[in-house]
């Protein structure tokens, strides 16, 4: 459930930022990547604090404090891809 919520959030953020500034494609891409990174890392901590990241097999809560740098890099890459594809899609649709 959590990955789907984060993906929908990322697509909406990238779509809104690219919709507002259609001429500055690369600037909008970098801004939306940064916003996606901040939202995603904050959402992970919120979901962890609320107990949504509990394993169904073991019943243990997720502890990702040791892998935070790796998670941040992967989320930044994911955010960049989402921003590029959503921006390109809106660029094609608007023209």
GROMACS .gro file of C-alpha atoms in nm, residues 5-90:
model
   86
    5UNK     CA    1   0.062   0.598  -0.215
    6UNK     CA    2   0.415   0.731  -0.274
    7UNK     CA    3   0.394   0.671  -0.649
    8UNK     CA    4   0.062   0.854  -0.680
    9UNK     CA    5   0.203   1.139  -0.472
   10UNK     CA    6   0.513   1.160  -0.694
   11UNK     CA    7   0.315   1.164  -1.017
   12UNK     CA    8   0.082   1.435  -0.883
   13UNK     CA    9   0.371   1.651  -0.763
   14UNK     CA   10   0.561   1.619  -1.091
   15UNK     CA   11   0.245   1.684  -1.292
   16UNK     CA   12   0.157   1.996  -1.094
   17UNK     CA   13   0.506   2.145  -1.115
   18UNK     CA   14   0.542   2.073  -1.487
   19UNK     CA   15   0.192   2.205  -1.553
   20UNK     CA   16   0.271   2.536  -1.381
   21UNK     CA   17   0.599   2.594  -1.565
   22UNK     CA   18   0.580   2.429  -1.907
   23UNK     CA   19   0.855   2.639  -2.070
   24UNK     CA   20   1.130   2.565  -1.814
   25UNK     CA   21   1.142   2.185  -1.858
   26UNK     CA   22   1.475   2.114  -1.687
   27UNK     CA   23   1.416   2.358  -1.403
   28UNK     CA   24   1.073   2.204  -1.339
   29UNK     CA   25   1.229   1.858  -1.353
   30UNK     CA   26   1.491   1.942  -1.091
   31UNK     CA   27   1.241   2.120  -0.866
   32UNK     CA   28   0.994   1.832  -0.883
   33UNK     CA   29   1.274   1.581  -0.818
   34UNK     CA   30   1.372   1.771  -0.505
   35UNK     CA   31   1.014   1.799  -0.384
   36UNK     CA   32   0.956   1.428  -0.452
   37UNK     CA   33   1.271   1.343  -0.257
   38UNK     CA   34   1.162   1.551   0.042
   39UNK     CA   35   0.804   1.419   0.037
   40UNK     CA   36   0.913   1.058   0.002
   41UNK     CA   37   1.168   1.061   0.282
   42UNK     CA   38   0.925   1.246   0.509
   43UNK     CA   39   0.650   0.999   0.417
   44UNK     CA   40   0.874   0.703   0.504
   45UNK     CA   41   0.933   0.843   0.851
   46UNK     CA   42   0.563   0.922   0.894
   47UNK     CA   43   0.462   0.573   0.782
   48UNK     CA   44   0.721   0.418   1.012
   49UNK     CA   45   0.601   0.622   1.309
   50UNK     CA   46   0.237   0.534   1.242
   51UNK     CA   47   0.311   0.161   1.220
   52UNK     CA   48   0.227   0.113   0.852
   53UNK     CA   49   0.569  -0.040   0.777
   54UNK     CA   50   0.520  -0.356   0.981
   55UNK     CA   51   0.612  -0.684   0.812
   56UNK     CA   52   0.319  -0.921   0.775
   57UNK     CA   53   0.540  -1.231   0.798
   58UNK     CA   54   0.747  -1.143   1.105
   59UNK     CA   55   0.544  -0.865   1.266
   60UNK     CA   56   0.856  -0.650   1.307
   61UNK     CA   57   0.868  -0.280   1.235
   62UNK     CA   58   1.096  -0.163   0.955
   63UNK     CA   59   1.429  -0.012   1.060
   64UNK     CA   60   1.592   0.170   0.770
   65UNK     CA   61   1.817   0.406   0.966
   66UNK     CA   62   2.135   0.227   0.852
   67UNK     CA   63   2.039   0.238   0.485
   68UNK     CA   64   1.913   0.597   0.472
   69UNK     CA   65   2.181   0.713   0.224
   70UNK     CA   66   2.100   0.428  -0.015
   71UNK     CA   67   1.728   0.493   0.019
   72UNK     CA   68   1.780   0.864  -0.049
   73UNK     CA   69   1.983   0.797  -0.364
   74UNK     CA   70   1.726   0.549  -0.493
   75UNK     CA   71   1.436   0.784  -0.421
   76UNK     CA   72   1.622   1.068  -0.596
   77UNK     CA   73   1.672   0.848  -0.903
   78UNK     CA   74   1.307   0.739  -0.894
   79UNK     CA   75   1.198   1.103  -0.856
   80UNK     CA   76   1.414   1.207  -1.151
   81UNK     CA   77   1.264   0.936  -1.372
   82UNK     CA   78   0.909   1.025  -1.270
   83UNK     CA   79   0.978   1.395  -1.328
   84UNK     CA   80   1.131   1.334  -1.670
   85UNK     CA   81   0.852   1.109  -1.792
   86UNK     CA   82   0.563   1.314  -1.653
   87UNK     CA   83   0.721   1.636  -1.785
   88UNK     CA   84   0.776   1.484  -2.127
   89UNK     CA   85   0.420   1.350  -2.135
   90UNK     CA   86   0.272   1.688  -2.043
   0.00000   0.00000   0.00000
